[in-house]
Amino acid sequence: MQRIRLRYTKRGRLRFTSHRDFQRAFERALRRAEVPMAYSAGFTPHPKVSYANAAPTGTGSEAEYLEIALTAARDPEKLRILLDESLPAGLDVVDAVEARTSGLADRLTASVWELRLAGVDPADADRAVDAFNEADTVEVQRMTKNGVRTFDARAAVVQLETHSEPADRPTDQPCAILRLVVRHVTPAVRPDDVLSGLRAVADLAPPVPAAVTRLAQGLFDEETGTVTDPLAPDREAAQAPTTAVPAAAAKAPA
């Protein structure tokens, strides 16, 4: 009867929640909130939930997306509040719209990431970023279930630049902040692959693991170089005026 699309976050310690753990927590939240879920057919019915491009375990995110199918219509904002209250703090449902267009997953073509490199001097990060951006290819290796795979981490990167620490947050320890925009390609290029690339081209090796957060994901706009909100088409479709078609006037018999 109705499909609802949700944006949720993984914050703080909950960034270490695996996708499977989140699935279990979300299904419990659906039951607590008494959401009228549609279920799959078969011997072991499951609630119809579609997850799109989940962030890797250990990374934070402000922009995770999923879609649920309901058997009865619900107000998206009221449903968002109920689900948010039923999830632990850190797994926060921050946006909800009724699905009025198709292809949510097709609109997730790029991500914006923030990488905080504690212990790295910003000047060293600047030099490494320049070397990465100037390279035509940056080959990195990743262990997969089929063994070690070598691939180019440079081609998928649309933008990589350094950002300054906010002036109102002084720290005694140096910290470089990188902003990364990467296309969703196959094989997927993840933030840790870009860090491997920085190590390869400039020997940049943070002394502690980087704190990685996805800030946004959506359709990459070639003209503006930005990643757009994937739920915007649904909001626009909901606000579009409907044109009433007047009924044809019946002709009186002569």
PDB file of C-alpha atoms in Angstrom:
ATOM      1  CA  MET A   1       0.000   0.000   0.000  1.00  0.00           C
ATOM      2  CA  GLN A   2       2.800   2.439   0.845  1.00  0.00           C
ATOM      3  CA  ARG A   3       6.585   2.655   0.662  1.00  0.00           C
ATOM      4  CA  ILE A   4       8.579   4.883   3.018  1.00  0.00           C
ATOM      5  CA  ARG A   5      12.217   5.895   2.515  1.00  0.00           C
ATOM      6  CA  LEU A   6      14.330   6.686   5.560  1.00  0.00           C
ATOM      7  CA  ARG A   7      17.689   8.304   6.197  1.00  0.00           C
ATOM      8  CA  TYR A   8      19.494   7.212   9.338  1.00  0.00           C
ATOM      9  CA  THR A   9      22.853   7.774  11.012  1.00  0.00           C
ATOM     10  CA  LYS A  10      25.615   5.788  12.701  1.00  0.00           C
ATOM     11  CA  ARG A  11      27.231   7.996  15.321  1.00  0.00           C
ATOM     12  CA  GLY A  12      29.671   7.654  18.180  1.00  0.00           C
ATOM     13  CA  ARG A  13      30.307   4.109  19.362  1.00  0.00           C
ATOM     14  CA  LEU A  14      27.507   2.858  17.102  1.00  0.00           C
ATOM     15  CA  ARG A  15      29.831   3.350  14.118  1.00  0.00           C
ATOM     16  CA  PHE A  16      31.219  -0.080  15.057  1.00  0.00           C
ATOM     17  CA  THR A  17      27.808  -1.662  14.512  1.00  0.00           C
ATOM     18  CA  SER A  18      27.895  -4.106  11.602  1.00  0.00           C
ATOM     19  CA  HIS A  19      25.210  -3.986   8.936  1.00  0.00           C
ATOM     20  CA  ARG A  20      23.783  -7.286  10.222  1.00  0.00           C
ATOM     21  CA  ASP A  21      23.608  -5.860  13.762  1.00  0.00           C
ATOM     22  CA  PHE A  22      21.779  -2.808  12.453  1.00  0.00           C
ATOM     23  CA  GLN A  23      19.305  -5.011  10.581  1.00  0.00           C
ATOM     24  CA  ARG A  24      18.437  -6.851  13.794  1.00  0.00           C
ATOM     25  CA  ALA A  25      18.089  -3.599  15.749  1.00  0.00           C
ATOM     26  CA  PHE A  26      15.925  -2.053  13.056  1.00  0.00           C
ATOM     27  CA  GLU A  27      13.576  -5.036  12.854  1.00  0.00           C
ATOM     28  CA  ARG A  28      13.145  -4.867  16.645  1.00  0.00           C
ATOM     29  CA  ALA A  29      12.359  -1.158  16.310  1.00  0.00           C
ATOM     30  CA  LEU A  30       9.703  -1.950  13.688  1.00  0.00           C
ATOM     31  CA  ARG A  31       8.020  -4.327  16.104  1.00  0.00           C
ATOM     32  CA  ARG A  32       8.209  -1.905  19.044  1.00  0.00           C
ATOM     33  CA  ALA A  33       6.747   0.894  16.950  1.00  0.00           C
ATOM     34  CA  GLU A  34       3.978  -1.450  15.723  1.00  0.00           C
ATOM     35  CA  VAL A  35       4.680  -0.567  12.097  1.00  0.00           C
ATOM     36  CA  PRO A  36       2.250  -2.374   9.731  1.00  0.00           C
ATOM     37  CA  MET A  37       4.996  -4.045   7.714  1.00  0.00           C
ATOM     38  CA  ALA A  38       4.518  -5.956   4.482  1.00  0.00           C
ATOM     39  CA  TYR A  39       6.219  -9.368   4.553  1.00  0.00           C
ATOM     40  CA  SER A  40       7.845 -11.548   1.943  1.00  0.00           C
ATOM     41  CA  ALA A  41       6.215 -14.815   0.893  1.00  0.00           C
ATOM     42  CA  GLY A  42       7.595 -18.282   1.632  1.00  0.00           C
ATOM     43  CA  PHE A  43       8.263 -20.488   4.644  1.00  0.00           C
ATOM     44  CA  THR A  44      10.240 -17.796   6.536  1.00  0.00           C
ATOM     45  CA  PRO A  45       8.574 -14.436   5.841  1.00  0.00           C
ATOM     46  CA  HIS A  46      10.724 -11.354   6.458  1.00  0.00           C
ATOM     47  CA  PRO A  47       9.686  -7.702   6.637  1.00  0.00           C
ATOM     48  CA  LYS A  48      10.151  -5.977   3.304  1.00  0.00           C
ATOM     49  CA  VAL A  49      13.125  -3.720   3.991  1.00  0.00           C
ATOM     50  CA  SER A  50      15.545  -2.673   1.238  1.00  0.00           C
ATOM     51  CA  TYR A  51      18.960  -1.414   2.371  1.00  0.00           C
ATOM     52  CA  ALA A  52      21.030   0.699  -0.004  1.00  0.00           C
ATOM     53  CA  ASN A  53      24.840   0.878   0.006  1.00  0.00           C
ATOM     54  CA  ALA A  54      25.527   0.532   3.733  1.00  0.00           C
ATOM     55  CA  ALA A  55      28.729   2.060   5.130  1.00  0.00           C
ATOM     56  CA  PRO A  56      31.535  -0.310   6.197  1.00  0.00           C
ATOM     57  CA  THR A  57      31.741  -1.385   9.835  1.00  0.00           C
ATOM     58  CA  GLY A  58      33.823   1.075  11.855  1.00  0.00           C
ATOM     59  CA  THR A  59      32.861   4.152   9.841  1.00  0.00           C
ATOM     60  CA  GLY A  60      30.364   6.723  10.992  1.00  0.00           C
ATOM     61  CA  SER A  61      27.642   8.032   8.721  1.00  0.00           C
ATOM     62  CA  GLU A  62      25.146  10.839   8.486  1.00  0.00           C
ATOM     63  CA  ALA A  63      23.566   9.456   5.321  1.00  0.00           C
ATOM     64  CA  GLU A  64      22.434   5.828   5.305  1.00  0.00           C
ATOM     65  CA  TYR A  65      19.261   4.935   3.418  1.00  0.00           C
ATOM     66  CA  LEU A  66      16.621   2.226   3.409  1.00  0.00           C
ATOM     67  CA  GLU A  67      13.084   1.657   2.194  1.00  0.00           C
ATOM     68  CA  ILE A  68      10.229  -0.162   3.911  1.00  0.00           C
ATOM     69  CA  ALA A  69       6.937  -1.443   2.521  1.00  0.00           C
ATOM     70  CA  LEU A  70       3.763  -1.050   4.584  1.00  0.00           C
ATOM     71  CA  THR A  71       0.340  -2.668   4.389  1.00  0.00           C
ATOM     72  CA  ALA A  72      -1.374   0.484   5.678  1.00  0.00           C
ATOM     73  CA  ALA A  73      -0.612   4.146   5.083  1.00  0.00           C
ATOM     74  CA  ARG A  74       1.273   6.090   7.773  1.00  0.00           C
ATOM     75  CA  ASP A  75       2.421   9.687   8.086  1.00  0.00           C
ATOM     76  CA  PRO A  76       6.179   9.599   7.266  1.00  0.00           C
ATOM     77  CA  GLU A  77       7.197  12.092   9.966  1.00  0.00           C
ATOM     78  CA  LYS A  78       5.198  10.400  12.732  1.00  0.00           C
ATOM     79  CA  LEU A  79       6.642   7.062  11.654  1.00  0.00           C
ATOM     80  CA  ARG A  80      10.162   8.535  11.730  1.00  0.00           C
ATOM     81  CA  ILE A  81       9.685   9.730  15.308  1.00  0.00           C
ATOM     82  CA  LEU A  82       8.371   6.346  16.477  1.00  0.00           C
ATOM     83  CA  LEU A  83      11.273   4.458  14.878  1.00  0.00           C
ATOM     84  CA  ASP A  84      13.857   6.923  16.170  1.00  0.00           C
ATOM     85  CA  GLU A  85      12.542   6.503  19.720  1.00  0.00           C
ATOM     86  CA  SER A  86      12.746   2.707  19.329  1.00  0.00           C
ATOM     87  CA  LEU A  87      16.415   2.668  18.268  1.00  0.00           C
ATOM     88  CA  PRO A  88      19.469   3.195  20.496  1.00  0.00           C
ATOM     89  CA  ALA A  89      21.078   6.638  20.557  1.00  0.00           C
ATOM     90  CA  GLY A  90      23.549   6.865  17.698  1.00  0.00           C
ATOM     91  CA  LEU A  91      21.310   4.960  15.306  1.00  0.00           C
ATOM     92  CA  ASP A  92      19.054   7.914  14.584  1.00  0.00           C
ATOM     93  CA  VAL A  93      16.313   8.134  11.956  1.00  0.00           C
ATOM     94  CA  VAL A  94      16.612  11.729  10.755  1.00  0.00           C
ATOM     95  CA  ASP A  95      14.478  11.909   7.614  1.00  0.00           C
ATOM     96  CA  ALA A  96      11.474  10.127   6.100  1.00  0.00           C
ATOM     97  CA  VAL A  97       9.536  10.564   2.880  1.00  0.00           C
ATOM     98  CA  GLU A  98       6.876   8.599   1.045  1.00  0.00           C
ATOM     99  CA  ALA A  99       8.388   6.910  -2.008  1.00  0.00           C
ATOM    100  CA  ARG A 100       6.818   8.575  -5.034  1.00  0.00           C
ATOM    101  CA  THR A 101       9.559   7.824  -7.547  1.00  0.00           C
ATOM    102  CA  SER A 102      11.484   4.714  -8.517  1.00  0.00           C
ATOM    103  CA  GLY A 103      15.161   3.844  -8.259  1.00  0.00           C
ATOM    104  CA  LEU A 104      16.460   5.062  -4.902  1.00  0.00           C
ATOM    105  CA  ALA A 105      19.538   2.852  -5.203  1.00  0.00           C
ATOM    106  CA  ASP A 106      20.200   4.255  -8.683  1.00  0.00           C
ATOM    107  CA  ARG A 107      20.471   7.741  -7.178  1.00  0.00           C
ATOM    108  CA  LEU A 108      23.271   6.714  -4.804  1.00  0.00           C
ATOM    109  CA  THR A 109      26.171   7.205  -7.202  1.00  0.00           C
ATOM    110  CA  ALA A 110      28.690   9.032  -4.994  1.00  0.00           C
ATOM    111  CA  SER A 111      29.591   9.703  -1.353  1.00  0.00           C
ATOM    112  CA  VAL A 112      31.152  12.558   0.583  1.00  0.00           C
ATOM    113  CA  TRP A 113      33.511  11.391   3.332  1.00  0.00           C
ATOM    114  CA  GLU A 114      35.375  13.171   6.120  1.00  0.00           C
ATOM    115  CA  LEU A 115      38.650  11.607   7.264  1.00  0.00           C
ATOM    116  CA  ARG A 116      40.177  12.865  10.519  1.00  0.00           C
ATOM    117  CA  LEU A 117      43.848  11.909  10.759  1.00  0.00           C
ATOM    118  CA  ALA A 118      44.894  12.423  14.395  1.00  0.00           C
ATOM    119  CA  GLY A 119      48.643  12.949  14.803  1.00  0.00           C
ATOM    120  CA  VAL A 120      49.156  14.039  11.187  1.00  0.00           C
ATOM    121  CA  ASP A 121      50.479  17.535  10.497  1.00  0.00           C
ATOM    122  CA  PRO A 122      48.136  19.380   8.091  1.00  0.00           C
ATOM    123  CA  ALA A 123      51.139  20.454   5.990  1.00  0.00           C
ATOM    124  CA  ASP A 124      52.115  16.813   5.474  1.00  0.00           C
ATOM    125  CA  ALA A 125      48.527  16.025   4.523  1.00  0.00           C
ATOM    126  CA  ASP A 126      48.531  18.895   1.998  1.00  0.00           C
ATOM    127  CA  ARG A 127      51.606  17.496   0.272  1.00  0.00           C
ATOM    128  CA  ALA A 128      50.171  13.969   0.187  1.00  0.00           C
ATOM    129  CA  VAL A 129      46.828  15.197  -1.213  1.00  0.00           C
ATOM    130  CA  ASP A 130      48.611  17.162  -3.944  1.00  0.00           C
ATOM    131  CA  ALA A 131      50.640  14.092  -4.910  1.00  0.00           C
ATOM    132  CA  PHE A 132      47.497  11.938  -5.024  1.00  0.00           C
ATOM    133  CA  ASN A 133      45.539  14.451  -7.127  1.00  0.00           C
ATOM    134  CA  GLU A 134      48.413  14.877  -9.593  1.00  0.00           C
ATOM    135  CA  ALA A 135      48.784  11.132 -10.162  1.00  0.00           C
ATOM    136  CA  ASP A 136      47.115   9.542 -13.187  1.00  0.00           C
ATOM    137  CA  THR A 137      46.680   6.229 -11.379  1.00  0.00           C
ATOM    138  CA  VAL A 138      47.242   5.111  -7.795  1.00  0.00           C
ATOM    139  CA  GLU A 139      47.348   1.350  -7.454  1.00  0.00           C
ATOM    140  CA  VAL A 140      46.426  -0.133  -4.085  1.00  0.00           C
ATOM    141  CA  GLN A 141      45.836  -3.638  -2.817  1.00  0.00           C
ATOM    142  CA  ARG A 142      42.987  -5.055  -0.780  1.00  0.00           C
ATOM    143  CA  MET A 143      42.464  -8.518   0.645  1.00  0.00           C
ATOM    144  CA  THR A 144      39.254 -10.094  -0.654  1.00  0.00           C
ATOM    145  CA  LYS A 145      37.699 -13.512  -0.213  1.00  0.00           C
ATOM    146  CA  ASN A 146      39.412 -14.505  -3.459  1.00  0.00           C
ATOM    147  CA  GLY A 147      42.824 -13.261  -2.346  1.00  0.00           C
ATOM    148  CA  VAL A 148      44.722  -9.994  -2.788  1.00  0.00           C
ATOM    149  CA  ARG A 149      43.273  -7.675  -5.441  1.00  0.00           C
ATOM    150  CA  THR A 150      45.101  -4.743  -7.026  1.00  0.00           C
ATOM    151  CA  PHE A 151      43.096  -1.822  -8.446  1.00  0.00           C
ATOM    152  CA  ASP A 152      43.272   1.908  -9.180  1.00  0.00           C
ATOM    153  CA  ALA A 153      42.029   4.085  -6.307  1.00  0.00           C
ATOM    154  CA  ARG A 154      42.517   7.356  -8.209  1.00  0.00           C
ATOM    155  CA  ALA A 155      39.942   7.111 -11.002  1.00  0.00           C
ATOM    156  CA  ALA A 156      36.902   7.015  -8.685  1.00  0.00           C
ATOM    157  CA  VAL A 157      37.999  10.065  -6.651  1.00  0.00           C
ATOM    158  CA  VAL A 158      36.208  13.209  -7.818  1.00  0.00           C
ATOM    159  CA  GLN A 159      37.628  15.473  -5.132  1.00  0.00           C
ATOM    160  CA  LEU A 160      40.194  15.176  -2.348  1.00  0.00           C
ATOM    161  CA  GLU A 161      41.206  18.196  -0.304  1.00  0.00           C
ATOM    162  CA  THR A 162      42.274  19.198   3.185  1.00  0.00           C
ATOM    163  CA  HIS A 163      40.106  21.151   5.621  1.00  0.00           C
ATOM    164  CA  SER A 164      41.169  23.249   8.582  1.00  0.00           C
ATOM    165  CA  GLU A 165      40.233  22.454  12.180  1.00  0.00           C
ATOM    166  CA  PRO A 166      37.491  24.872  13.352  1.00  0.00           C
ATOM    167  CA  ALA A 167      38.968  27.864  15.191  1.00  0.00           C
ATOM    168  CA  ASP A 168      36.763  27.273  18.239  1.00  0.00           C
ATOM    169  CA  ARG A 169      38.147  23.735  18.724  1.00  0.00           C
ATOM    170  CA  PRO A 170      41.857  24.111  19.464  1.00  0.00           C
ATOM    171  CA  THR A 171      43.804  20.929  20.175  1.00  0.00           C
ATOM    172  CA  ASP A 172      47.323  20.234  21.417  1.00  0.00           C
ATOM    173  CA  GLN A 173      47.734  17.331  19.001  1.00  0.00           C
ATOM    174  CA  PRO A 174      47.970  17.935  15.236  1.00  0.00           C
ATOM    175  CA  CYS A 175      45.058  16.639  13.230  1.00  0.00           C
ATOM    176  CA  ALA A 176      44.604  16.726   9.465  1.00  0.00           C
ATOM    177  CA  ILE A 177      41.062  16.690   8.100  1.00  0.00           C
ATOM    178  CA  LEU A 178      40.416  15.457   4.593  1.00  0.00           C
ATOM    179  CA  ARG A 179      37.215  15.829   2.556  1.00  0.00           C
ATOM    180  CA  LEU A 180      36.714  13.129  -0.057  1.00  0.00           C
ATOM    181  CA  VAL A 181      34.127  12.806  -2.828  1.00  0.00           C
ATOM    182  CA  VAL A 182      34.225   9.364  -4.449  1.00  0.00           C
ATOM    183  CA  ARG A 183      32.069   7.739  -7.092  1.00  0.00           C
ATOM    184  CA  HIS A 184      30.443   4.374  -6.406  1.00  0.00           C
ATOM    185  CA  VAL A 185      32.211   2.134  -8.905  1.00  0.00           C
ATOM    186  CA  THR A 186      33.110  -1.541  -9.207  1.00  0.00           C
ATOM    187  CA  PRO A 187      35.269  -2.518  -7.446  1.00  0.00           C
ATOM    188  CA  ALA A 188      34.191  -0.052  -4.770  1.00  0.00           C
ATOM    189  CA  VAL A 189      36.814   2.484  -3.702  1.00  0.00           C
ATOM    190  CA  ARG A 190      36.520   3.021   0.059  1.00  0.00           C
ATOM    191  CA  PRO A 191      38.110   5.687   2.261  1.00  0.00           C
ATOM    192  CA  ASP A 192      40.690   3.187   3.532  1.00  0.00           C
ATOM    193  CA  ASP A 193      41.704   2.545  -0.093  1.00  0.00           C
ATOM    194  CA  VAL A 194      42.350   6.273  -0.525  1.00  0.00           C
ATOM    195  CA  LEU A 195      44.415   6.256   2.679  1.00  0.00           C
ATOM    196  CA  SER A 196      46.421   3.366   1.212  1.00  0.00           C
ATOM    197  CA  GLY A 197      46.880   5.486  -1.894  1.00  0.00           C
ATOM    198  CA  LEU A 198      48.178   8.430   0.153  1.00  0.00           C
ATOM    199  CA  ARG A 199      50.658   6.072   1.766  1.00  0.00           C
ATOM    200  CA  ALA A 200      51.744   4.806  -1.643  1.00  0.00           C
ATOM    201  CA  VAL A 201      52.294   8.213  -3.276  1.00  0.00           C
ATOM    202  CA  ALA A 202      53.547  10.245  -0.300  1.00  0.00           C
ATOM    203  CA  ASP A 203      54.335   7.815   2.537  1.00  0.00           C
ATOM    204  CA  LEU A 204      51.559   9.369   4.647  1.00  0.00           C
ATOM    205  CA  ALA A 205      50.835   6.947   7.493  1.00  0.00           C
ATOM    206  CA  PRO A 206      48.639   8.187  10.391  1.00  0.00           C
ATOM    207  CA  PRO A 207      49.907   6.934  13.768  1.00  0.00           C
ATOM    208  CA  VAL A 208      46.345   5.929  14.782  1.00  0.00           C
ATOM    209  CA  PRO A 209      43.420   4.695  12.695  1.00  0.00           C
ATOM    210  CA  ALA A 210      41.541   7.459  10.890  1.00  0.00           C
ATOM    211  CA  ALA A 211      38.091   8.504  12.096  1.00  0.00           C
ATOM    212  CA  VAL A 212      35.940   8.204   8.971  1.00  0.00           C
ATOM    213  CA  THR A 213      32.419   9.601   8.571  1.00  0.00           C
ATOM    214  CA  ARG A 214      30.159   9.617   5.537  1.00  0.00           C
ATOM    215  CA  LEU A 215      28.609  13.075   5.353  1.00  0.00           C
ATOM    216  CA  ALA A 216      26.362  12.527   2.340  1.00  0.00           C
ATOM    217  CA  GLN A 217      25.580  10.170  -0.491  1.00  0.00           C
ATOM    218  CA  GLY A 218      23.423  10.626  -3.533  1.00  0.00           C
ATOM    219  CA  LEU A 219      23.493  11.492  -7.200  1.00  0.00           C
ATOM    220  CA  PHE A 220      26.665  13.253  -8.324  1.00  0.00           C
ATOM    221  CA  ASP A 221      25.899  16.491 -10.178  1.00  0.00           C
ATOM    222  CA  GLU A 222      28.491  16.891 -12.937  1.00  0.00           C
ATOM    223  CA  GLU A 223      27.768  20.620 -13.401  1.00  0.00           C
ATOM    224  CA  THR A 224      28.111  21.707  -9.777  1.00  0.00           C
ATOM    225  CA  GLY A 225      30.445  18.959  -8.564  1.00  0.00           C
ATOM    226  CA  THR A 226      28.159  18.269  -5.603  1.00  0.00           C
ATOM    227  CA  VAL A 227      26.355  15.207  -4.242  1.00  0.00           C
ATOM    228  CA  THR A 228      22.605  15.837  -4.221  1.00  0.00           C
ATOM    229  CA  ASP A 229      19.920  14.674  -1.777  1.00  0.00           C
ATOM    230  CA  PRO A 230      18.516  11.342  -3.059  1.00  0.00           C
ATOM    231  CA  LEU A 231      15.184  11.951  -1.308  1.00  0.00           C
ATOM    232  CA  ALA A 232      14.604  15.318  -3.013  1.00  0.00           C
ATOM    233  CA  PRO A 233      12.739  13.841  -6.023  1.00  0.00           C
ATOM    234  CA  ASP A 234      10.223  12.204  -3.662  1.00  0.00           C
ATOM    235  CA  ARG A 235       9.664  15.476  -1.790  1.00  0.00           C
ATOM    236  CA  GLU A 236       9.242  17.363  -5.068  1.00  0.00           C
ATOM    237  CA  ALA A 237       6.768  14.780  -6.338  1.00  0.00           C
ATOM    238  CA  ALA A 238       4.744  15.108  -3.129  1.00  0.00           C
ATOM    239  CA  GLN A 239       4.559  18.903  -3.484  1.00  0.00           C
ATOM    240  CA  ALA A 240       3.703  18.889  -7.183  1.00  0.00           C
ATOM    241  CA  PRO A 241       0.144  20.126  -7.751  1.00  0.00           C
ATOM    242  CA  THR A 242      -2.273  17.606  -9.146  1.00  0.00           C
ATOM    243  CA  THR A 243      -4.267  18.655 -12.176  1.00  0.00           C
ATOM    244  CA  ALA A 244      -7.930  17.810 -11.857  1.00  0.00           C
ATOM    245  CA  VAL A 245      -9.536  16.504 -15.021  1.00  0.00           C
ATOM    246  CA  PRO A 246     -13.112  17.839 -15.261  1.00  0.00           C
ATOM    247  CA  ALA A 247     -15.738  15.309 -16.078  1.00  0.00           C
ATOM    248  CA  ALA A 248     -17.255  15.657 -19.510  1.00  0.00           C
ATOM    249  CA  ALA A 249     -20.623  17.384 -19.429  1.00  0.00           C
ATOM    250  CA  ALA A 250     -23.487  15.067 -20.344  1.00  0.00           C
ATOM    251  CA  LYS A 251     -25.447  16.185 -23.327  1.00  0.00           C
ATOM    252  CA  ALA A 252     -29.162  16.454 -22.874  1.00  0.00           C
ATOM    253  CA  PRO A 253     -31.150  14.507 -25.439  1.00  0.00           C
ATOM    254  CA  ALA A 254     -32.516  16.630 -28.254  1.00  0.00           C
TER     255      ALA A 254
END
